mmCIF file of C-alpha atoms in Angstrom:
data_model
loop_
_atom_site.group_PDB
_atom_site.id
_atom_site.type_symbol
_atom_site.label_atom_id
_atom_site.label_comp_id
_atom_site.label_asym_id
_atom_site.label_seq_id
_atom_site.Cartn_x
_atom_site.Cartn_y
_atom_site.Cartn_z
ATOM 1 C CA SER J 1 3.422 30.500 -12.667
ATOM 2 C CA VAL J 2 -0.050 30.004 -13.931
ATOM 3 C CA SER J 3 0.680 31.812 -17.079
ATOM 4 C CA GLN J 4 3.644 29.821 -18.078
ATOM 5 C CA LEU J 5 1.694 26.834 -17.467
ATOM 6 C CA GLU J 6 -0.845 28.083 -19.718
ATOM 7 C CA THR J 7 1.352 28.721 -22.566
ATOM 8 C CA PHE J 8 3.056 25.631 -22.592
ATOM 9 C CA TYR J 9 -0.637 23.931 -23.467
ATOM 10 C CA GLU J 10 -1.088 26.512 -25.585
ATOM 11 C CA ASN J 11 2.336 26.364 -27.637
ATOM 12 C CA SER J 12 4.727 24.828 -26.288
ATOM 13 C CA TYR J 13 7.491 26.076 -29.160
ATOM 14 C CA GLU J 14 6.376 29.687 -27.767
ATOM 15 C CA TYR J 15 7.252 28.606 -24.275
ATOM 16 C CA PHE J 16 10.235 27.404 -25.369
ATOM 17 C CA LEU J 17 11.313 30.610 -26.940
ATOM 18 C CA THR J 18 9.925 33.087 -23.936
ATOM 19 C CA TYR J 19 10.976 30.678 -20.832
ATOM 20 C CA GLY J 20 13.575 28.897 -22.167
ATOM 21 C CA LEU J 21 16.087 31.102 -24.004
ATOM 22 C CA LYS J 22 14.262 33.798 -22.893
ATOM 23 C CA LEU J 23 13.627 35.924 -25.654
ATOM 24 C CA ARG J 24 12.459 39.310 -25.109
ATOM 25 C CA ARG J 25 10.922 41.991 -27.612
ATOM 26 C CA ARG J 26 13.181 45.039 -27.580
ATOM 27 C CA PHE J 27 12.291 47.855 -25.522
ATOM 28 C CA GLU J 28 10.493 50.945 -27.596
ATOM 29 C CA ASN J 29 9.475 53.935 -26.458
ATOM 30 C CA GLU J 30 5.840 53.311 -26.845
ATOM 31 C CA PHE J 31 2.265 53.435 -24.624
ATOM 32 C CA ASP J 32 1.621 49.790 -26.052
ATOM 33 C CA VAL J 33 -1.492 47.280 -24.800
ATOM 34 C CA ILE J 34 1.181 45.052 -22.283
ATOM 35 C CA GLN J 35 2.044 49.039 -20.491
ATOM 36 C CA ALA J 36 -1.474 49.967 -20.513
ATOM 37 C CA GLY J 37 -2.660 46.725 -18.657
ATOM 38 C CA ASN J 38 0.296 47.361 -15.962
ATOM 39 C CA TYR J 39 -0.619 50.990 -15.697
ATOM 40 C CA PHE J 40 -4.516 49.763 -14.694
ATOM 41 C CA HIS J 41 -3.238 47.184 -12.256
ATOM 42 C CA GLU J 42 -0.930 49.416 -10.272
ATOM 43 C CA THR J 43 -3.304 52.092 -10.336
ATOM 44 C CA PHE J 44 -6.121 49.580 -8.634
ATOM 45 C CA ASP J 45 -2.920 48.113 -6.168
ATOM 46 C CA ARG J 46 -2.109 51.393 -5.021
ATOM 47 C CA LEU J 47 -5.678 52.799 -4.456
ATOM 48 C CA VAL J 48 -6.295 49.145 -2.593
ATOM 49 C CA LYS J 49 -3.293 49.211 -0.858
ATOM 50 C CA ARG J 50 -3.650 53.115 0.419
ATOM 51 C CA LEU J 51 -7.033 52.459 1.442
ATOM 52 C CA ASN J 52 -5.801 49.511 3.540
ATOM 53 C CA GLN J 53 -3.046 51.588 5.038
ATOM 54 C CA GLN J 54 -5.323 54.320 5.791
ATOM 55 C CA LYS J 55 -8.164 51.838 7.244
ATOM 56 C CA ILE J 56 -11.000 53.358 4.743
ATOM 57 C CA ASP J 57 -13.595 52.185 3.354
ATOM 58 C CA LEU J 58 -14.519 52.797 -0.311
ATOM 59 C CA ALA J 59 -17.752 52.871 0.538
ATOM 60 C CA ASP J 60 -17.724 55.698 2.651
ATOM 61 C CA LEU J 61 -15.870 58.081 0.207
ATOM 62 C CA SER J 62 -17.629 60.358 -1.825
ATOM 63 C CA SER J 63 -16.840 60.046 -5.153
ATOM 64 C CA ILE J 64 -14.910 64.137 -4.962
ATOM 65 C CA GLU J 65 -12.679 62.157 -2.461
ATOM 66 C CA LEU J 66 -12.443 59.021 -4.144
ATOM 67 C CA GLU J 67 -10.753 61.026 -7.907
ATOM 68 C CA GLN J 68 -8.733 62.979 -5.173
ATOM 69 C CA MET J 69 -7.424 59.830 -4.408
ATOM 70 C CA LEU J 70 -7.005 58.807 -7.471
ATOM 71 C CA ASN J 71 -4.973 61.400 -8.780
ATOM 72 C CA SER J 72 -2.833 61.290 -5.652
ATOM 73 C CA VAL J 73 -1.769 57.868 -6.795
ATOM 74 C CA ARG J 74 -1.541 58.885 -10.280
ATOM 75 C CA ASP J 75 0.968 61.360 -9.233
ATOM 76 C CA VAL J 76 3.041 59.328 -7.693
ATOM 77 C CA MET J 77 3.487 56.576 -10.638
ATOM 78 C CA LYS J 78 4.104 59.521 -13.281
ATOM 79 C CA ASP J 79 6.954 60.427 -11.455
ATOM 80 C CA GLU J 80 8.519 57.083 -11.012
ATOM 81 C CA GLY J 81 10.945 55.914 -13.746
ATOM 82 C CA LYS J 82 9.059 53.543 -15.718
ATOM 83 C CA TYR J 83 5.811 56.310 -16.807
ATOM 84 C CA ALA J 84 7.833 59.742 -16.757
ATOM 85 C CA GLN J 85 9.777 58.640 -20.187
ATOM 86 C CA LEU J 86 6.581 58.028 -21.734
ATOM 87 C CA MET J 87 5.190 61.166 -20.386
ATOM 88 C CA ASN J 88 7.442 63.368 -22.508
ATOM 89 C CA ASP J 89 5.502 62.536 -25.738
ATOM 90 C CA PRO J 90 2.368 64.883 -26.356
ATOM 91 C CA PHE J 91 0.237 61.654 -27.910
ATOM 92 C CA ASN J 92 0.997 59.596 -24.747
ATOM 93 C CA LYS J 93 -0.595 62.213 -22.226
ATOM 94 C CA TYR J 94 -3.479 61.929 -24.289
ATOM 95 C CA LEU J 95 -3.782 57.994 -23.627
ATOM 96 C CA PHE J 96 -2.553 58.399 -20.295
ATOM 97 C CA LYS J 97 -5.443 60.735 -19.585
ATOM 98 C CA CYS J 98 -8.131 58.241 -21.574
ATOM 99 C CA LEU J 99 -7.230 55.905 -19.105
ATOM 100 C CA ASP J 100 -7.263 57.605 -16.243
ATOM 101 C CA HIS J 101 -10.768 58.472 -17.269
ATOM 102 C CA THR J 102 -11.687 54.865 -17.409
ATOM 103 C CA THR J 103 -10.277 53.929 -14.277
ATOM 104 C CA SER J 104 -12.010 56.813 -12.611
ATOM 105 C CA LYS J 105 -15.176 55.206 -14.318
ATOM 106 C CA VAL J 106 -14.302 51.348 -12.874
ATOM 107 C CA ALA J 107 -13.452 52.620 -9.533
ATOM 108 C CA GLY J 108 -17.020 54.961 -9.354
ATOM 109 C CA ASN J 109 -19.008 52.028 -10.519
ATOM 110 C CA TRP J 110 -16.773 49.777 -7.538
ATOM 111 C CA ARG J 111 -17.311 52.497 -5.011
ATOM 112 C CA ARG J 112 -21.556 52.218 -5.911
ATOM 113 C CA SER J 113 -21.529 48.479 -5.911
ATOM 114 C CA LEU J 114 -20.430 48.266 -2.220
ATOM 115 C CA GLU J 115 -23.719 49.557 -0.786
ATOM 116 C CA LYS J 116 -25.106 46.301 -1.879
ATOM 117 C CA THR J 117 -22.420 44.325 -0.708
ATOM 118 C CA PRO J 118 -20.045 43.659 2.758
ATOM 119 C CA LEU J 119 -17.361 42.512 0.404
ATOM 120 C CA ARG J 120 -14.005 44.772 0.900
ATOM 121 C CA ALA J 121 -10.898 44.383 -0.730
ATOM 122 C CA GLY J 122 -8.324 42.620 1.505
ATOM 123 C CA TYR J 123 -5.509 41.996 -0.397
ATOM 124 C CA SER J 124 -4.048 43.400 -3.510
ATOM 125 C CA GLU J 125 -1.132 41.523 -5.720
ATOM 126 C CA LEU J 126 -1.271 39.194 -3.447
ATOM 127 C CA SER J 127 1.868 36.524 -4.470
ATOM 128 C CA PHE J 128 1.104 32.842 -4.192
ATOM 129 C CA GLY J 129 4.079 29.661 -4.094
ATOM 130 C CA LEU J 130 7.604 29.723 -3.945
ATOM 131 C CA GLY J 131 9.010 32.391 -1.452
ATOM 132 C CA ALA J 132 5.393 34.142 -1.296
ATOM 133 C CA LYS J 133 3.190 34.785 2.491
ATOM 134 C CA ILE J 134 0.686 32.403 1.209
ATOM 135 C CA LYS J 135 1.263 29.102 0.040
ATOM 136 C CA GLY J 136 1.109 27.794 -3.789
ATOM 137 C CA LEU J 137 -0.302 24.638 -5.563
ATOM 138 C CA SER J 138 1.798 21.442 -5.693
ATOM 139 C CA LEU J 139 0.564 19.378 -9.188
ATOM 140 C CA THR J 140 1.696 15.561 -9.314
ATOM 141 C CA VAL J 141 2.805 15.619 -13.190
ATOM 142 C CA PRO J 142 1.353 11.826 -14.301
ATOM 143 C CA ASP J 143 2.911 9.319 -17.032
ATOM 144 C CA LEU J 144 6.795 9.805 -15.784
ATOM 145 C CA SER J 145 8.852 7.723 -14.140
ATOM 146 C CA GLY J 146 9.244 8.519 -10.651
ATOM 147 C CA GLN J 147 7.083 11.268 -8.343
ATOM 148 C CA HIS J 148 7.757 14.650 -9.966
ATOM 149 C CA TYR J 149 5.746 17.977 -9.268
ATOM 150 C CA VAL J 150 4.970 21.196 -10.732
ATOM 151 C CA ASP J 151 4.994 23.957 -8.011
ATOM 152 C CA LEU J 152 2.404 26.639 -8.985
ATOM 153 C CA ARG J 153 3.227 30.453 -8.211
ATOM 154 C CA GLY J 154 1.183 32.840 -9.122
ATOM 155 C CA LYS J 155 -0.282 36.154 -8.270
ATOM 156 C CA MET J 156 -3.709 37.536 -7.458
ATOM 157 C CA ASP J 157 -5.050 40.727 -8.395
ATOM 158 C CA ARG J 158 -7.448 41.447 -5.824
ATOM 159 C CA VAL J 159 -8.713 39.171 -3.411
ATOM 160 C CA ASP J 160 -12.371 40.787 -0.988
ATOM 161 C CA LEU J 161 -13.328 39.784 2.316
ATOM 162 C CA ALA J 162 -16.563 39.451 3.918
ATOM 163 C CA ASN J 163 -15.991 38.829 7.858
ATOM 164 C CA PHE J 164 -19.533 37.285 9.785
ATOM 165 C CA ALA J 165 -18.089 37.402 12.915
ATOM 166 C CA ASP J 166 -21.688 35.827 14.211
ATOM 167 C CA LYS J 167 -21.419 32.681 12.136
ATOM 168 C CA ASP J 168 -17.658 31.987 12.463
ATOM 169 C CA GLN J 169 -17.247 32.573 8.807
ATOM 170 C CA VAL J 170 -15.657 34.906 6.063
ATOM 171 C CA ILE J 171 -16.617 34.735 2.628
ATOM 172 C CA ALA J 172 -14.223 35.274 -0.031
ATOM 173 C CA GLN J 173 -13.927 35.981 -3.754
ATOM 174 C CA VAL J 174 -10.975 36.528 -6.395
ATOM 175 C CA ILE J 175 -11.197 40.046 -8.706
ATOM 176 C CA ASP J 176 -9.039 39.553 -11.922
ATOM 177 C CA TYR J 177 -8.838 42.538 -13.850
ATOM 178 C CA LYS J 178 -8.928 42.398 -17.512
ATOM 179 C CA SER J 179 -8.144 44.948 -20.284
ATOM 180 C CA SER J 180 -11.043 42.994 -22.332
ATOM 181 C CA ALA J 181 -14.269 41.230 -21.896
ATOM 182 C CA LYS J 182 -13.734 37.533 -20.941
ATOM 183 C CA LYS J 183 -15.642 34.852 -20.086
ATOM 184 C CA PHE J 184 -14.647 31.586 -18.223
ATOM 185 C CA ASP J 185 -14.672 28.608 -20.569
ATOM 186 C CA LEU J 186 -14.781 25.273 -19.387
ATOM 187 C CA GLY J 187 -13.568 23.763 -22.269
ATOM 188 C CA MET J 188 -10.360 26.304 -22.232
ATOM 189 C CA PHE J 189 -9.422 24.972 -18.305
ATOM 190 C CA TYR J 190 -9.845 21.321 -19.333
ATOM 191 C CA ASN J 191 -7.023 21.622 -22.174
ATOM 192 C CA GLY J 192 -4.582 23.420 -19.713
ATOM 193 C CA ILE J 193 -4.973 27.044 -21.614
ATOM 194 C CA ALA J 194 -7.458 28.976 -18.832
ATOM 195 C CA LEU J 195 -6.441 27.960 -15.586
ATOM 196 C CA GLN J 196 -5.870 31.336 -13.550
ATOM 197 C CA MET J 197 -9.547 31.192 -12.158
ATOM 198 C CA VAL J 198 -10.004 27.798 -11.143
ATOM 199 C CA SER J 199 -6.525 28.072 -9.681
ATOM 200 C CA TYR J 200 -6.471 31.139 -7.607
ATOM 201 C CA LEU J 201 -9.987 29.508 -5.494
ATOM 202 C CA ASP J 202 -7.780 25.936 -4.866
ATOM 203 C CA VAL J 203 -4.896 28.619 -3.347
ATOM 204 C CA LEU J 204 -7.532 30.064 -1.175
ATOM 205 C CA THR J 205 -9.028 26.927 0.012
ATOM 206 C CA LYS J 206 -5.612 25.640 0.664
ATOM 207 C CA ASN J 207 -4.695 28.783 3.017
ATOM 208 C CA GLY J 208 -8.394 29.357 5.049
ATOM 209 C CA GLN J 209 -6.431 29.959 8.199
ATOM 210 C CA PHE J 210 -4.622 32.817 6.551
ATOM 211 C CA PHE J 211 -7.372 34.532 5.268
ATOM 212 C CA ALA J 212 -9.879 33.766 7.796
ATOM 213 C CA GLY J 213 -7.987 32.944 10.769
ATOM 214 C CA ASP J 214 -10.056 30.136 12.899
ATOM 215 C CA ASP J 215 -13.213 30.211 11.321
ATOM 216 C CA GLN J 216 -14.680 28.625 8.025
ATOM 217 C CA LEU J 217 -13.408 30.401 4.686
ATOM 218 C CA SER J 218 -16.373 29.991 2.143
ATOM 219 C CA LEU J 219 -15.765 30.864 -1.578
ATOM 220 C CA LEU J 220 -18.417 33.094 -3.507
ATOM 221 C CA GLY J 221 -16.420 32.723 -6.424
ATOM 222 C CA ALA J 222 -13.640 34.386 -8.844
ATOM 223 C CA PHE J 223 -14.644 36.793 -11.140
ATOM 224 C CA TYR J 224 -13.289 38.970 -14.189
ATOM 225 C CA GLN J 225 -13.161 42.605 -13.879
ATOM 226 C CA THR J 226 -12.712 45.016 -17.196
ATOM 227 C CA VAL J 227 -11.244 47.994 -17.103
ATOM 228 C CA THR J 228 -11.695 49.477 -20.630
ATOM 229 C CA ARG J 229 -14.123 51.664 -22.393
ATOM 230 C CA GLN J 230 -16.063 49.002 -24.816
ATOM 231 C CA LEU J 231 -15.944 51.129 -28.192
ATOM 232 C CA ASP J 232 -18.267 51.553 -31.100
ATOM 233 C CA ARG J 233 -16.451 51.126 -34.736
ATOM 234 C CA LEU J 234 -18.207 54.162 -36.860
ATOM 235 C CA ASN J 235 -19.090 51.897 -39.796
ATOM 236 C CA ASN J 236 -21.222 49.792 -36.711
ATOM 237 C CA LYS J 237 -24.901 49.853 -38.723
ATOM 238 C CA LYS J 238 -26.541 50.146 -34.783
ATOM 239 C CA LEU J 239 -24.247 52.984 -34.117
ATOM 240 C CA ILE J 240 -25.803 54.590 -37.626
ATOM 241 C CA ASP J 241 -29.048 53.801 -37.486
ATOM 242 C CA ARG J 242 -29.190 55.551 -33.767
ATOM 243 C CA CYS J 243 -27.432 58.348 -35.521
ATOM 244 C CA GLN J 244 -30.231 58.516 -38.480
ATOM 245 C CA GLN J 245 -32.730 58.272 -35.636
ATOM 246 C CA ASN J 246 -31.482 61.012 -33.349
ATOM 247 C CA ALA J 247 -31.001 63.325 -36.889
ATOM 248 C CA HIS J 248 -35.246 63.024 -37.619
ATOM 249 C CA THR J 249 -35.920 63.814 -33.857
#
């Protein structure tokens, strides 16, 4: 996968421990960062799939209707085994409530942004590569005798599409959900440890017929979507100054 290849370039020993020896952390009934990220991803995945199944345009929903759909998605998720056990802890319930508040805010901002763009979510958690609907990437391994290839597989969080029938053109963009702010770093890409976004765009290019049929597929770009709230430190000087100003007014 893309993440495996990035791990290999960043830390080959970690790659050996994780994918060679297949070491895994012992399961603990705690709501950690990884589980929070999975919860975010699954919430938006189920939301997009429900919208597409019911042929609903997110832009046509009111804020109340969107929240009702999100609550319906959350109820189904929390009744399933991987989250139901965590819900037995009162503090975990509070954390879930905070996550739900954040996803509602992100989904609301997304809905409002659709008033300014024709792009709509076409696919969610779309896999590519071996055994998937769309082709992955085959990369030649240099400096080895004979012909050696790395077949790259992975999963794109969301693919948005806009169909311009009068121009025989479909515009596409990739959205990658992140639990913290992230920027694309060309140096890290060059060194093989930030391959995701460029790889996703390459996958779209090589699967143009899947996304656009007989029309031309044009790429708008690949973008990170932060799905967590930014927090301020209580000892942040700017926050203290702002509080002091408010106290004097």
